Every structure is written in C-alpha cells, then in structure tokens.
C-alpha cells in the first residue's frame, strides 16, 4: 500500500477496501462525489456501491461536479442505486432511466450547486467521496484532474471517503487553486481579475475527524473521445474565425481576443484547433474544461494561460500532460466550479463563450438539453453561466442532421435553456448570424438568411412571413404551428 | 433663468430652449436619454423632438435607462420619431407600434445595455440627453431621481444635452454613487460588499466640451400609480411572508433576511408593505427602484438601507422624500443600473429577488414579457439580472384573471424569459410552490398542488398525467397540445 500518499499518520487506520467503504452508505443518503467531465471521479467506491445496490435495496441522491467516467452512472442507474441525480450527466443508461422517470434528475447551472448546498436550498450531504493525489499532514486533500464541487462536499459532508489514485503523480500538487466564497451575509470579493490569478490554497480543507475511509486505486480517468474535425465542424470553425478576424479589423477586439470559454465536444475542439492556424496570439482561457485542443494551443505558443475546473483529454494527450507536468504547471490552473463558472468573474473578465446548441430558433432562443421538448440529453452544464454573462455569447450547431431529416434551426425551440436576451452570435455549417443590436424581427431574418440549411429555408421563411402577417407582434409566432416541425418528425421521421 | 444651477460659467452660453436643442438631432441618430422607471427622464427636449418629428421626417434610435414618464414614448411613437427603442418601455402607444412592427424594440437585461455600448456591440451614441439637478464647475452632471444608463451615455455620446430640472432640490447632491467598471481587458473588482457601500463619485463625469445645449425645466417626474393591496395581492404577500418566517424557523435565514429586490407594481408593494407588519427588522434593499413601500419601511424603522437606480413614488411620497431629503440621505443610494443590476453583486450580496410573471408553467419556466407568445407588454427589465443570480429567485402572479377566463399557470409558457433553472419559488393568490431541490416531474406536481386556480387544476393535472403516460421524458410534454390553452383563448375568449 502506498502509505506515503497519506502524510497524516493518524489516518493510516482509515485505509480500507472499496467494498468496506461502500458499506458506509445508507438508503436515502445524499452523496457528494468528485468528478467533472469524467475527470477526477471516484473509480472504485461508487462502483462498489453499484455492486452492493444490485443485491440489496439502497438508493441515494448523488451529486457530483459534472459528468462521471467509467460507466459509473450507468452501473449505479442499472443497479437502481439512484433516487436523484444532479447537476449534470452524459450517460446513455442513466439518461434512459431519467427519461423513463425512474431516476429524478436536477439539471443545474454548474456554478450553482455549491451555492444551493451552502444556502441549504438542497438537503445536506451525508457522505463525500473525493479522489485525491495525496492527503496532506492536516488531512486536507490534494485533488487530481478536477476540482468540481469537491471543496463544498468536503466542507459540508458529515463523513468523507477519500480515493487516493496512485495513477496521478504527486507532482500535480500546485496545479489547483482552492478558494471558496464566504457564507452570506458576509461574502467578500472573489479577487480574480485575470485568468492566471491564483487566490487560494493548494489543497481542499477537510476536518480530519470526518475522514471515514481511505481507499487506494490506480485506475486512470476515462479518456476523452476526440473526434477529428469533419466538413461541418471545419465550416463552423471557419465562420467563427473569420468573424473574430473581422472584429479585430473593426477595432472591437485585439489579436489577443479576450479569455475564451469553449464547451466540450468536437465543434469546440475544431474552433480551438482553428486558432492554431490563425494570427491570434497570447490567448487565454477561462473555461470549465481543458481539452486536447487547449494543450495544442499551449504547446504551439498561441495560448499563454488556461483556467478551468478539470482536464479531460484523450489518452495520448494525458500522457503528454502528466508526463511533462512541470512544463504546464505555471500555465494552467484548476479551480472549483463555483469559481470557474461564477457569473461575476465571467463578466469581469469579458469572456468569449462558445457553446453547443441542440437546436435554436429564428429569434435566437437556444435549447441545449432536450430532444423534442421532453427527453433530456445531458444537461445545461455551464453553458448558462457563461452565455448570460459573457462579453460575447456564441452558440454553434450543425444546420441539419440525419440525412437532413432534422433541422436544428426551427420556428420555435421545444425547450428553452438560453433566451434570446442571452444569445449574440449563432453559427452553423451554413453560416453565421450576428444578432447584436437586432430586434426580434431582424434576428429572424438574419437566422433565416445565414444559418438554416437550404432544404428548410423556404419553410422557415414562410413560417416567419405568415406569423408576421397573421399575428404580428414583437415576436411573431403561430402558436398552433410553432412545434409542427417537431410533431412531424415524431409522426413521419422527418421535419420535411 | 436659474443660472446658479450651472457652476461652470463657461457653459452659460449653452443655455437654450428645448426647441433649439431638439434641432441637434438628425435623422438616423442614436440618442441615449436619462430616465429609469419614469424617474429622472427628459421632460422637454424629447417632447420637442416629438413635435419636430410630427412635421418633418426624422427617426432616431432611442436608448434609455428603462421606462420614461410623461407619455414621452407615446408622443415619439405617434410622431414616427422612433426607428428603434431599447432596453425597456411601459407605454401603451409605443407597445402598439412595436407589436405592429412599426418600431423595432430590443428587450434587454437592464444590466447589459451599458456593457453592450462599451463593448461596441451596439452602434455608437450620437447625443445624450440627461436630466440634472445642477452642473458642477467641471461640467460634471449631478443627476436627479435616477442614474440609469446616464453615466455610459455621457461618457460615450459625441454631444450632450442637459436638462436642468429646478423642481429637484440641489440638496439631492450626495444621493448618487457614480462608479463605472473599467473597460476590457483591464476591468477590476466592483468593491461593493453591502448595499450601503459607496464606492464612487457624486456626479457624472462628462467632457465639458461635449456639452452642446443646456435647457431649464421645472416639470416633476410622472408620479407612480400606487394601487392599494387587494385580496389577491394580499394573499400573495401573506404566502410569501409565511414562507420567509418558516425559513427563519428552519435556520436558513435570520430575522434580518438578506438584501431584498422587488420588481415594480402592486404585488411588490403589497409584499413590502407586509414586512411592515412582520417581525423582520434591519432589512436592506439592493434593488432597481425605490417605491412608496420602501420609504414606508425606512420610516417605520424596519428597513435600514436601500440601494437602487431610481426613486419612483406617488406624488404624496415624493413630497415626503424630497421635503425631508436629509432624513433619508444616509439611508438610500442611487447607482448606475449596470451596478444596481450587475450579476456579480447580486450573487455576492445574496439578494432575495421578487419579480412578477405574466404566466408560468408547470415546470417553472416564466414568461415576463409576452402575451400569447407574440405581443410584448413591457420587457424583461431587471428581472433576469436578479432571478439568475439571486440567493432566492421568487416569481409572483395572480393564478387567474378576467373572470378566470385566463389561467396564468399553464402547461407551457408561450414565451420563456426565465428558465426553470432560474426559478426557486412560485407564488399565486392560491398558494406557494417551493421548487428548490425538485426535479421537473416533482416541480410540476408542486405547481399543480399549490399555485393553479381551482378552475384549471383538473385540466392541468390531466395534461401532466397524459404527458407522462404518452411521452414520458425528463420534462413530459405533449407538444401538439402545449399551447392549446393559448389558442383556445384566442379562438373562444377563454382558456376553459
């Protein structure tokens, strides 16, 4: 056993197996677990809980930072171990259980879960499960590849289970900046004025007496699936880069731009990769996740600094980063998600936010979460934290998919996550609509002219024209027809 | 002429008539005018522009803080003087012109207009029109009953017209706290950690050479219409006060609560009046508007301090406040609306936000702006700034209206301004639904159980039950039926 990873000798007798640790959970408990975009999650204790739940009736409420890796959510959902889950997930099996009404899911802005816990707007956390690189002499936890909500869980939970992951080098120490806002009514300023500012400590404080179990693992994070750019994502990235170049020409931005945030996935990767070929330089990120493309930009010298709450990269990139940690350590920082995503900092820094839409409508309302208004895909994640408060709020989507049977540009979105008030720029592979300074009727025409797939352009123009003529209004709509594209899809398999 | 109100003698020759000043406007110009919730608006120059526009073709883009008084918007709209209007309005005539497509309107979060101007996401301001109590020796402007966006307009406009209103006493000096965030990328902290903090100067800086005209007026602000509490608003206030009392009992809040924000109107007034009869004390406001009820609470000693961007009160209350300014001066402050409404401060202070909904749905999505999805009423105002970032986000509405032919609690709202992610508590005269910690299916049942009018309860329960059975999903909906209540209202005059 690598006891050297426990600097507090008084904790040696807490070392146990995952199975033993999993016995601490009781039916009805609230569990807060580390893990953000599959990084730094529990590798064995939640897995052991799933195995236990397959044999006996035990259901918990599980809160995390964001998504978990290693099919942990699938295993827990399959075993019936989840009564309620928040604030985010990306798992196919869990999603099916949520949409069937078997697991209750709360889809939260990622900056808010910690607030809600501290403010006692959510039930108290019974047990925290936190992955660590090692434990300090005072019992504080040096986290691994994410911080997420772990600081809050460690502070508020009655008991804490620590998974020490020996696959993560101890040299990760110093990568994290652990800071928490004060409780109300005595909250002070969060003193970050640039992505590179460090304002906190290097480990997560925890009352050493609350540490109930320590488990060793050596299982690495689930690797990110990094899809190579394709024709559509390349087109989207191209539109966006030309837009930025134009903003620089107009004197609105400099070649350094402003701090970037990019949602997860292949469009974001394509856009960030595009910066590698551009004339922009000295770029910074103030984001949620550091992906492969971030490290490409750091390596090429295009990017000077990147701040986020997790590192979620492919297996080769993981080797590159953790095999050369010293090279990156003064150029990246991992923060709690209620700092990385906090509204005030996003506005203070003037972040350029790029997030993915499932669908958007002619007026610029964006659906990030639901299929046909009912079934959830993943969740809103941090897109709302960033879109609302960003200097520029950009949403990207393919114009059409499934042999163009589905249009992602619609008369009305079937679920609203981001209202037209919060959306500046819409981009599809067809083109880019700059909605700034436009009234709804102007926005609609811009979206129809620039974003919709040609197969759907006439139908969308017809909807808008008829809505203006028959109903008028600030935001012309034909309510009886607004969802007809969605209902046609359900009935015929196509929106056409 | 009260030249004593101009402390810079070099400006004496700028004094002119409203009609002459109005000659400075040219067709196509962008005008930024003071005025926030009918307070501190232009009394004569915009009026003179309306008269000019009735005779000759001139159209401007008009930006303000928020709404204007004195039917100025009506006069401008009737004269065809408005090409575009932002970020808020409450005028019947203008609203009709907007909904007819004759005036383009941009409905903005009130914290964001200044950001968009500074970031050059909106066209540059040609002329600012700002009401002043007096002009300082350096040309800086001491504003009157609102600050709104005037600091931004004065900074960015090419020329500035000042209306000195002698109906406002010079002793108003010191009431305002004028602070502006730095431009990107060098923005620093806004150092407010309590509603009573003063961080800025007392007058609005302006390049004295930009002052193009000075006009004297003595026309007071349009008084607020303060409707007395009725059975419904009293019921809503009662539900809310009992909720706060329970939160105190549970130890979630103290008897001092946290800083309050209340939207404008009779429900907000009823709720604030309710505090007068309660055991709460040492209350503070961090809001947009100070209304009659605020001064009642200050007078009764229940409230210690109130921060906002304007004072909008009834005629008797106006006398009370401005006849006794010294009494209030160290207990109230008026700020620019990009400070009063800024997301970071609302979260830092832990504001309790109470805003009015036009309608809300079973999942807690709120429509604050549109009738039947198409026609705008007023605009989102500051409700989004506060709701998203508040410690508690509360929306209130009557359950039904027009002899109960209209239900304000619906299967799906016809327009979304606040998504379910941002709504904690819903209150109608029927009851209160606490949605914190509830998943969508639980939220729906809570709204049906506590908020909907009895005439509509069975129909709403039936919709929810059938949506679950027929479609399922995280957020069960029958898209083909979701707006049937709205379409029935249009066709039959009733949602029943």
mmCIF file of C-alpha atoms in Angstrom, chain B residues 227-475:
data_model
loop_
_atom_site.group_PDB
_atom_site.id
_atom_site.type_symbol
_atom_site.label_atom_id
_atom_site.label_comp_id
_atom_site.label_asym_id
_atom_site.label_seq_id
_atom_site.Cartn_x
_atom_site.Cartn_y
_atom_site.Cartn_z
ATOM 1 C CA UNK B 227 -52.614 50.657 -6.237
ATOM 2 C CA UNK B 228 -53.740 49.686 -2.750
ATOM 3 C CA UNK B 229 -53.381 45.987 -1.890
ATOM 4 C CA UNK B 230 -56.408 43.921 -2.898
ATOM 5 C CA UNK B 231 -57.491 40.420 -1.920
ATOM 6 C CA UNK B 232 -55.140 38.730 -4.426
ATOM 7 C CA UNK B 233 -52.030 40.789 -3.731
ATOM 8 C CA UNK B 234 -52.661 40.489 -0.003
ATOM 9 C CA UNK B 235 -52.927 36.710 -0.363
ATOM 10 C CA UNK B 236 -49.678 36.554 -2.345
ATOM 11 C CA UNK B 237 -47.899 38.727 0.216
ATOM 12 C CA UNK B 238 -49.252 36.538 3.007
ATOM 13 C CA UNK B 239 -47.960 33.315 1.418
ATOM 14 C CA UNK B 240 -44.564 34.887 0.916
ATOM 15 C CA UNK B 241 -44.241 36.280 4.427
ATOM 16 C CA UNK B 242 -45.173 32.927 5.932
ATOM 17 C CA UNK B 243 -42.539 31.339 3.710
ATOM 18 C CA UNK B 244 -39.869 33.747 4.994
ATOM 19 C CA UNK B 245 -40.965 33.128 8.586
ATOM 20 C CA UNK B 246 -40.567 29.411 8.014
ATOM 21 C CA UNK B 247 -37.129 29.867 6.505
ATOM 22 C CA UNK B 248 -36.124 31.725 9.669
ATOM 23 C CA UNK B 249 -37.584 28.972 11.843
ATOM 24 C CA UNK B 250 -35.539 26.406 9.930
ATOM 25 C CA UNK B 251 -32.409 28.468 10.486
ATOM 26 C CA UNK B 252 -31.920 29.174 6.783
ATOM 27 C CA UNK B 253 -32.244 32.928 7.250
ATOM 28 C CA UNK B 254 -32.160 35.344 10.156
ATOM 29 C CA UNK B 255 -34.851 37.908 11.018
ATOM 30 C CA UNK B 256 -32.764 40.375 9.031
ATOM 31 C CA UNK B 257 -33.241 38.227 5.923
ATOM 32 C CA UNK B 258 -30.863 39.152 3.078
ATOM 33 C CA UNK B 259 -30.952 42.199 0.778
ATOM 34 C CA UNK B 260 -34.317 42.443 -0.981
ATOM 35 C CA UNK B 261 -35.082 43.229 -4.598
ATOM 36 C CA UNK B 262 -38.675 43.794 -5.651
ATOM 37 C CA UNK B 263 -39.973 44.452 -9.129
ATOM 38 C CA UNK B 264 -42.306 47.351 -9.677
ATOM 39 C CA UNK B 265 -46.041 47.160 -9.193
ATOM 40 C CA UNK B 266 -48.758 46.376 -6.744
ATOM 41 C CA UNK B 267 -47.694 42.863 -5.782
ATOM 42 C CA UNK B 268 -44.207 44.071 -4.871
ATOM 43 C CA UNK B 269 -45.722 46.946 -2.933
ATOM 44 C CA UNK B 270 -48.064 44.558 -1.104
ATOM 45 C CA UNK B 271 -45.188 42.238 -0.191
ATOM 46 C CA UNK B 272 -43.009 45.067 1.054
ATOM 47 C CA UNK B 273 -45.965 46.531 2.954
ATOM 48 C CA UNK B 274 -46.406 43.132 4.554
ATOM 49 C CA UNK B 275 -42.923 43.407 6.037
ATOM 50 C CA UNK B 276 -44.155 46.466 7.934
ATOM 51 C CA UNK B 277 -46.439 44.220 9.988
ATOM 52 C CA UNK B 278 -43.852 41.486 10.448
ATOM 53 C CA UNK B 279 -41.144 40.695 12.971
ATOM 54 C CA UNK B 280 -38.347 41.161 10.438
ATOM 55 C CA UNK B 281 -36.018 44.066 11.123
ATOM 56 C CA UNK B 282 -32.836 45.766 9.940
ATOM 57 C CA UNK B 283 -33.906 44.945 6.374
ATOM 58 C CA UNK B 284 -31.903 46.148 3.393
ATOM 59 C CA UNK B 285 -32.758 46.540 -0.259
ATOM 60 C CA UNK B 286 -30.462 46.021 -3.208
ATOM 61 C CA UNK B 287 -32.903 46.711 -5.977
ATOM 62 C CA UNK B 288 -33.644 48.755 -9.082
ATOM 63 C CA UNK B 289 -36.371 51.075 -7.869
ATOM 64 C CA UNK B 290 -37.282 52.628 -4.554
ATOM 65 C CA UNK B 291 -41.060 52.721 -4.305
ATOM 66 C CA UNK B 292 -43.538 54.089 -1.749
ATOM 67 C CA UNK B 293 -43.318 50.888 0.248
ATOM 68 C CA UNK B 294 -39.547 51.292 0.602
ATOM 69 C CA UNK B 295 -39.981 54.675 2.267
ATOM 70 C CA UNK B 296 -42.732 53.291 4.496
ATOM 71 C CA UNK B 297 -40.284 50.640 5.715
ATOM 72 C CA UNK B 298 -37.490 53.190 6.146
ATOM 73 C CA UNK B 299 -39.874 55.441 8.120
ATOM 74 C CA UNK B 300 -41.116 52.628 10.330
ATOM 75 C CA UNK B 301 -37.558 51.610 11.128
ATOM 76 C CA UNK B 302 -37.994 48.145 9.622
ATOM 77 C CA UNK B 303 -35.526 48.912 6.869
ATOM 78 C CA UNK B 304 -32.011 50.209 7.479
ATOM 79 C CA UNK B 305 -30.787 50.934 3.985
ATOM 80 C CA UNK B 306 -31.952 50.840 0.361
ATOM 81 C CA UNK B 307 -29.849 50.850 -2.807
ATOM 82 C CA UNK B 308 -31.352 51.210 -6.301
ATOM 83 C CA UNK B 309 -31.093 53.079 -9.580
ATOM 84 C CA UNK B 310 -34.169 55.302 -9.209
ATOM 85 C CA UNK B 311 -36.854 56.687 -6.935
ATOM 86 C CA UNK B 312 -40.317 56.208 -8.406
ATOM 87 C CA UNK B 313 -43.028 57.138 -5.951
ATOM 88 C CA UNK B 314 -46.521 58.611 -5.737
ATOM 89 C CA UNK B 315 -46.973 62.380 -5.538
ATOM 90 C CA UNK B 316 -47.512 62.401 -1.750
ATOM 91 C CA UNK B 317 -44.477 60.183 -1.194
ATOM 92 C CA UNK B 318 -42.417 62.427 -3.477
ATOM 93 C CA UNK B 319 -43.254 65.386 -1.210
ATOM 94 C CA UNK B 320 -42.372 63.322 1.820
ATOM 95 C CA UNK B 321 -38.980 62.286 0.456
ATOM 96 C CA UNK B 322 -37.821 65.484 -1.225
ATOM 97 C CA UNK B 323 -39.229 67.657 1.549
ATOM 98 C CA UNK B 324 -37.078 65.714 4.047
ATOM 99 C CA UNK B 325 -34.091 64.647 1.991
ATOM 100 C CA UNK B 326 -31.631 64.924 4.883
ATOM 101 C CA UNK B 327 -33.627 62.305 6.749
ATOM 102 C CA UNK B 328 -33.091 59.735 4.011
ATOM 103 C CA UNK B 329 -29.752 60.705 2.571
ATOM 104 C CA UNK B 330 -27.580 58.383 4.599
ATOM 105 C CA UNK B 331 -30.075 55.533 4.200
ATOM 106 C CA UNK B 332 -30.520 55.424 0.422
ATOM 107 C CA UNK B 333 -28.227 55.471 -2.584
ATOM 108 C CA UNK B 334 -28.847 55.621 -6.336
ATOM 109 C CA UNK B 335 -26.436 53.774 -8.616
ATOM 110 C CA UNK B 336 -25.953 53.277 -12.351
ATOM 111 C CA UNK B 337 -28.077 50.357 -13.491
ATOM 112 C CA UNK B 338 -25.019 48.391 -14.579
ATOM 113 C CA UNK B 339 -24.068 48.461 -10.884
ATOM 114 C CA UNK B 340 -27.500 48.082 -9.245
ATOM 115 C CA UNK B 341 -28.248 45.140 -11.523
ATOM 116 C CA UNK B 342 -24.845 43.597 -12.075
ATOM 117 C CA UNK B 343 -24.831 39.786 -11.785
ATOM 118 C CA UNK B 344 -21.703 39.548 -9.648
ATOM 119 C CA UNK B 345 -23.027 41.877 -6.954
ATOM 120 C CA UNK B 346 -26.436 40.220 -6.847
ATOM 121 C CA UNK B 347 -24.766 36.896 -6.162
ATOM 122 C CA UNK B 348 -22.158 38.369 -3.823
ATOM 123 C CA UNK B 349 -24.813 40.038 -1.670
ATOM 124 C CA UNK B 350 -27.195 37.057 -1.758
ATOM 125 C CA UNK B 351 -30.206 39.039 -2.897
ATOM 126 C CA UNK B 352 -33.767 37.781 -2.377
ATOM 127 C CA UNK B 353 -35.424 38.655 -5.690
ATOM 128 C CA UNK B 354 -39.198 39.055 -6.041
ATOM 129 C CA UNK B 355 -40.479 39.647 -9.566
ATOM 130 C CA UNK B 356 -43.795 39.481 -11.378
ATOM 131 C CA UNK B 357 -44.625 36.886 -14.025
ATOM 132 C CA UNK B 358 -47.180 37.262 -16.808
ATOM 133 C CA UNK B 359 -47.508 33.489 -16.808
ATOM 134 C CA UNK B 360 -45.536 30.469 -15.661
ATOM 135 C CA UNK B 361 -45.729 26.786 -16.449
ATOM 136 C CA UNK B 362 -45.782 23.543 -14.520
ATOM 137 C CA UNK B 363 -42.006 23.151 -14.788
ATOM 138 C CA UNK B 364 -41.336 26.657 -13.513
ATOM 139 C CA UNK B 365 -40.453 28.450 -16.738
ATOM 140 C CA UNK B 366 -41.551 32.076 -16.542
ATOM 141 C CA UNK B 367 -42.839 34.472 -19.179
ATOM 142 C CA UNK B 368 -42.326 38.080 -18.056
ATOM 143 C CA UNK B 369 -42.824 39.864 -21.337
ATOM 144 C CA UNK B 370 -45.187 38.458 -23.964
ATOM 145 C CA UNK B 371 -48.935 37.970 -24.400
ATOM 146 C CA UNK B 372 -49.647 34.703 -26.198
ATOM 147 C CA UNK B 373 -46.067 34.412 -27.391
ATOM 148 C CA UNK B 374 -46.209 37.320 -29.817
ATOM 149 C CA UNK B 375 -47.147 40.717 -28.355
ATOM 150 C CA UNK B 376 -44.781 42.326 -25.918
ATOM 151 C CA UNK B 377 -46.090 44.035 -22.794
ATOM 152 C CA UNK B 378 -43.179 45.923 -21.216
ATOM 153 C CA UNK B 379 -39.938 43.982 -21.330
ATOM 154 C CA UNK B 380 -37.746 41.796 -19.165
ATOM 155 C CA UNK B 381 -36.302 44.773 -17.288
ATOM 156 C CA UNK B 382 -34.017 43.702 -14.496
ATOM 157 C CA UNK B 383 -35.899 40.533 -13.628
ATOM 158 C CA UNK B 384 -33.331 38.350 -15.391
ATOM 159 C CA UNK B 385 -30.355 40.072 -13.805
ATOM 160 C CA UNK B 386 -31.799 39.351 -10.396
ATOM 161 C CA UNK B 387 -33.542 35.996 -10.889
ATOM 162 C CA UNK B 388 -30.482 34.264 -12.315
ATOM 163 C CA UNK B 389 -28.090 35.401 -9.646
ATOM 164 C CA UNK B 390 -30.244 35.731 -6.559
ATOM 165 C CA UNK B 391 -29.944 33.738 -3.347
ATOM 166 C CA UNK B 392 -33.668 33.127 -3.810
ATOM 167 C CA UNK B 393 -35.486 33.737 -7.069
ATOM 168 C CA UNK B 394 -39.201 34.276 -6.481
ATOM 169 C CA UNK B 395 -41.866 34.948 -9.108
ATOM 170 C CA UNK B 396 -45.411 36.007 -8.298
ATOM 171 C CA UNK B 397 -48.571 36.145 -10.386
ATOM 172 C CA UNK B 398 -52.295 36.005 -9.916
ATOM 173 C CA UNK B 399 -53.482 32.449 -10.575
ATOM 174 C CA UNK B 400 -56.251 33.515 -12.960
ATOM 175 C CA UNK B 401 -57.726 36.752 -14.286
ATOM 176 C CA UNK B 402 -60.530 38.220 -16.441
ATOM 177 C CA UNK B 403 -63.294 36.368 -14.586
ATOM 178 C CA UNK B 404 -60.939 33.397 -14.546
ATOM 179 C CA UNK B 405 -61.063 33.108 -18.314
ATOM 180 C CA UNK B 406 -57.262 33.305 -18.300
ATOM 181 C CA UNK B 407 -55.071 30.997 -16.255
ATOM 182 C CA UNK B 408 -51.604 32.327 -15.539
ATOM 183 C CA UNK B 409 -50.384 28.815 -14.682
ATOM 184 C CA UNK B 410 -50.052 26.810 -17.876
ATOM 185 C CA UNK B 411 -48.845 23.576 -19.449
ATOM 186 C CA UNK B 412 -46.131 25.532 -21.270
ATOM 187 C CA UNK B 413 -45.416 29.248 -21.319
ATOM 188 C CA UNK B 414 -45.793 30.856 -24.727
ATOM 189 C CA UNK B 415 -42.503 32.728 -24.306
ATOM 190 C CA UNK B 416 -39.619 31.975 -21.961
ATOM 191 C CA UNK B 417 -37.745 34.763 -20.185
ATOM 192 C CA UNK B 418 -36.623 32.798 -17.134
ATOM 193 C CA UNK B 419 -35.929 29.107 -17.448
ATOM 194 C CA UNK B 420 -36.736 26.534 -14.811
ATOM 195 C CA UNK B 421 -33.040 26.557 -13.860
ATOM 196 C CA UNK B 422 -33.508 30.100 -12.512
ATOM 197 C CA UNK B 423 -36.774 29.879 -10.601
ATOM 198 C CA UNK B 424 -36.886 28.785 -6.959
ATOM 199 C CA UNK B 425 -40.285 29.836 -5.638
ATOM 200 C CA UNK B 426 -43.604 30.459 -7.421
ATOM 201 C CA UNK B 427 -46.450 32.232 -5.675
ATOM 202 C CA UNK B 428 -50.034 32.959 -6.663
ATOM 203 C CA UNK B 429 -53.016 34.045 -4.606
ATOM 204 C CA UNK B 430 -53.792 30.317 -4.335
ATOM 205 C CA UNK B 431 -50.506 29.336 -2.698
ATOM 206 C CA UNK B 432 -46.742 28.934 -2.855
ATOM 207 C CA UNK B 433 -44.658 26.219 -4.501
ATOM 208 C CA UNK B 434 -41.108 25.786 -3.205
ATOM 209 C CA UNK B 435 -39.303 24.221 -6.164
ATOM 210 C CA UNK B 436 -35.840 24.043 -4.640
ATOM 211 C CA UNK B 437 -34.302 20.609 -4.866
ATOM 212 C CA UNK B 438 -37.138 19.284 -7.026
ATOM 213 C CA UNK B 439 -36.775 17.543 -10.381
ATOM 214 C CA UNK B 440 -39.132 18.647 -13.183
ATOM 215 C CA UNK B 441 -41.773 15.990 -12.520
ATOM 216 C CA UNK B 442 -41.816 16.986 -8.849
ATOM 217 C CA UNK B 443 -41.925 20.669 -9.744
ATOM 218 C CA UNK B 444 -44.984 20.071 -11.929
ATOM 219 C CA UNK B 445 -46.904 18.370 -9.152
ATOM 220 C CA UNK B 446 -45.968 21.105 -6.667
ATOM 221 C CA UNK B 447 -47.174 23.831 -9.043
ATOM 222 C CA UNK B 448 -50.428 21.976 -9.694
ATOM 223 C CA UNK B 449 -50.967 21.335 -5.996
ATOM 224 C CA UNK B 450 -50.188 24.838 -4.768
ATOM 225 C CA UNK B 451 -50.412 27.522 -7.465
ATOM 226 C CA UNK B 452 -53.051 26.879 -10.111
ATOM 227 C CA UNK B 453 -56.578 28.272 -9.819
ATOM 228 C CA UNK B 454 -59.104 25.534 -8.872
ATOM 229 C CA UNK B 455 -60.998 26.086 -12.153
ATOM 230 C CA UNK B 456 -57.918 24.865 -14.015
ATOM 231 C CA UNK B 457 -56.496 22.284 -11.637
ATOM 232 C CA UNK B 458 -58.054 19.192 -13.201
ATOM 233 C CA UNK B 459 -57.117 20.249 -16.724
ATOM 234 C CA UNK B 460 -53.521 20.931 -15.721
ATOM 235 C CA UNK B 461 -53.263 17.636 -13.824
ATOM 236 C CA UNK B 462 -54.692 15.854 -16.854
ATOM 237 C CA UNK B 463 -52.116 17.445 -19.143
ATOM 238 C CA UNK B 464 -49.268 16.419 -16.863
ATOM 239 C CA UNK B 465 -50.597 12.882 -16.366
ATOM 240 C CA UNK B 466 -51.127 12.311 -20.077
ATOM 241 C CA UNK B 467 -47.755 13.805 -20.981
ATOM 242 C CA UNK B 468 -46.066 11.390 -18.574
ATOM 243 C CA UNK B 469 -48.008 8.408 -19.867
ATOM 244 C CA UNK B 470 -47.882 9.167 -23.595
ATOM 245 C CA UNK B 471 -44.434 10.750 -23.966
ATOM 246 C CA UNK B 472 -42.526 10.353 -20.727
ATOM 247 C CA UNK B 473 -39.204 12.128 -20.562
ATOM 248 C CA UNK B 474 -37.338 14.284 -18.099
ATOM 249 C CA UNK B 475 -39.827 17.093 -18.823
#
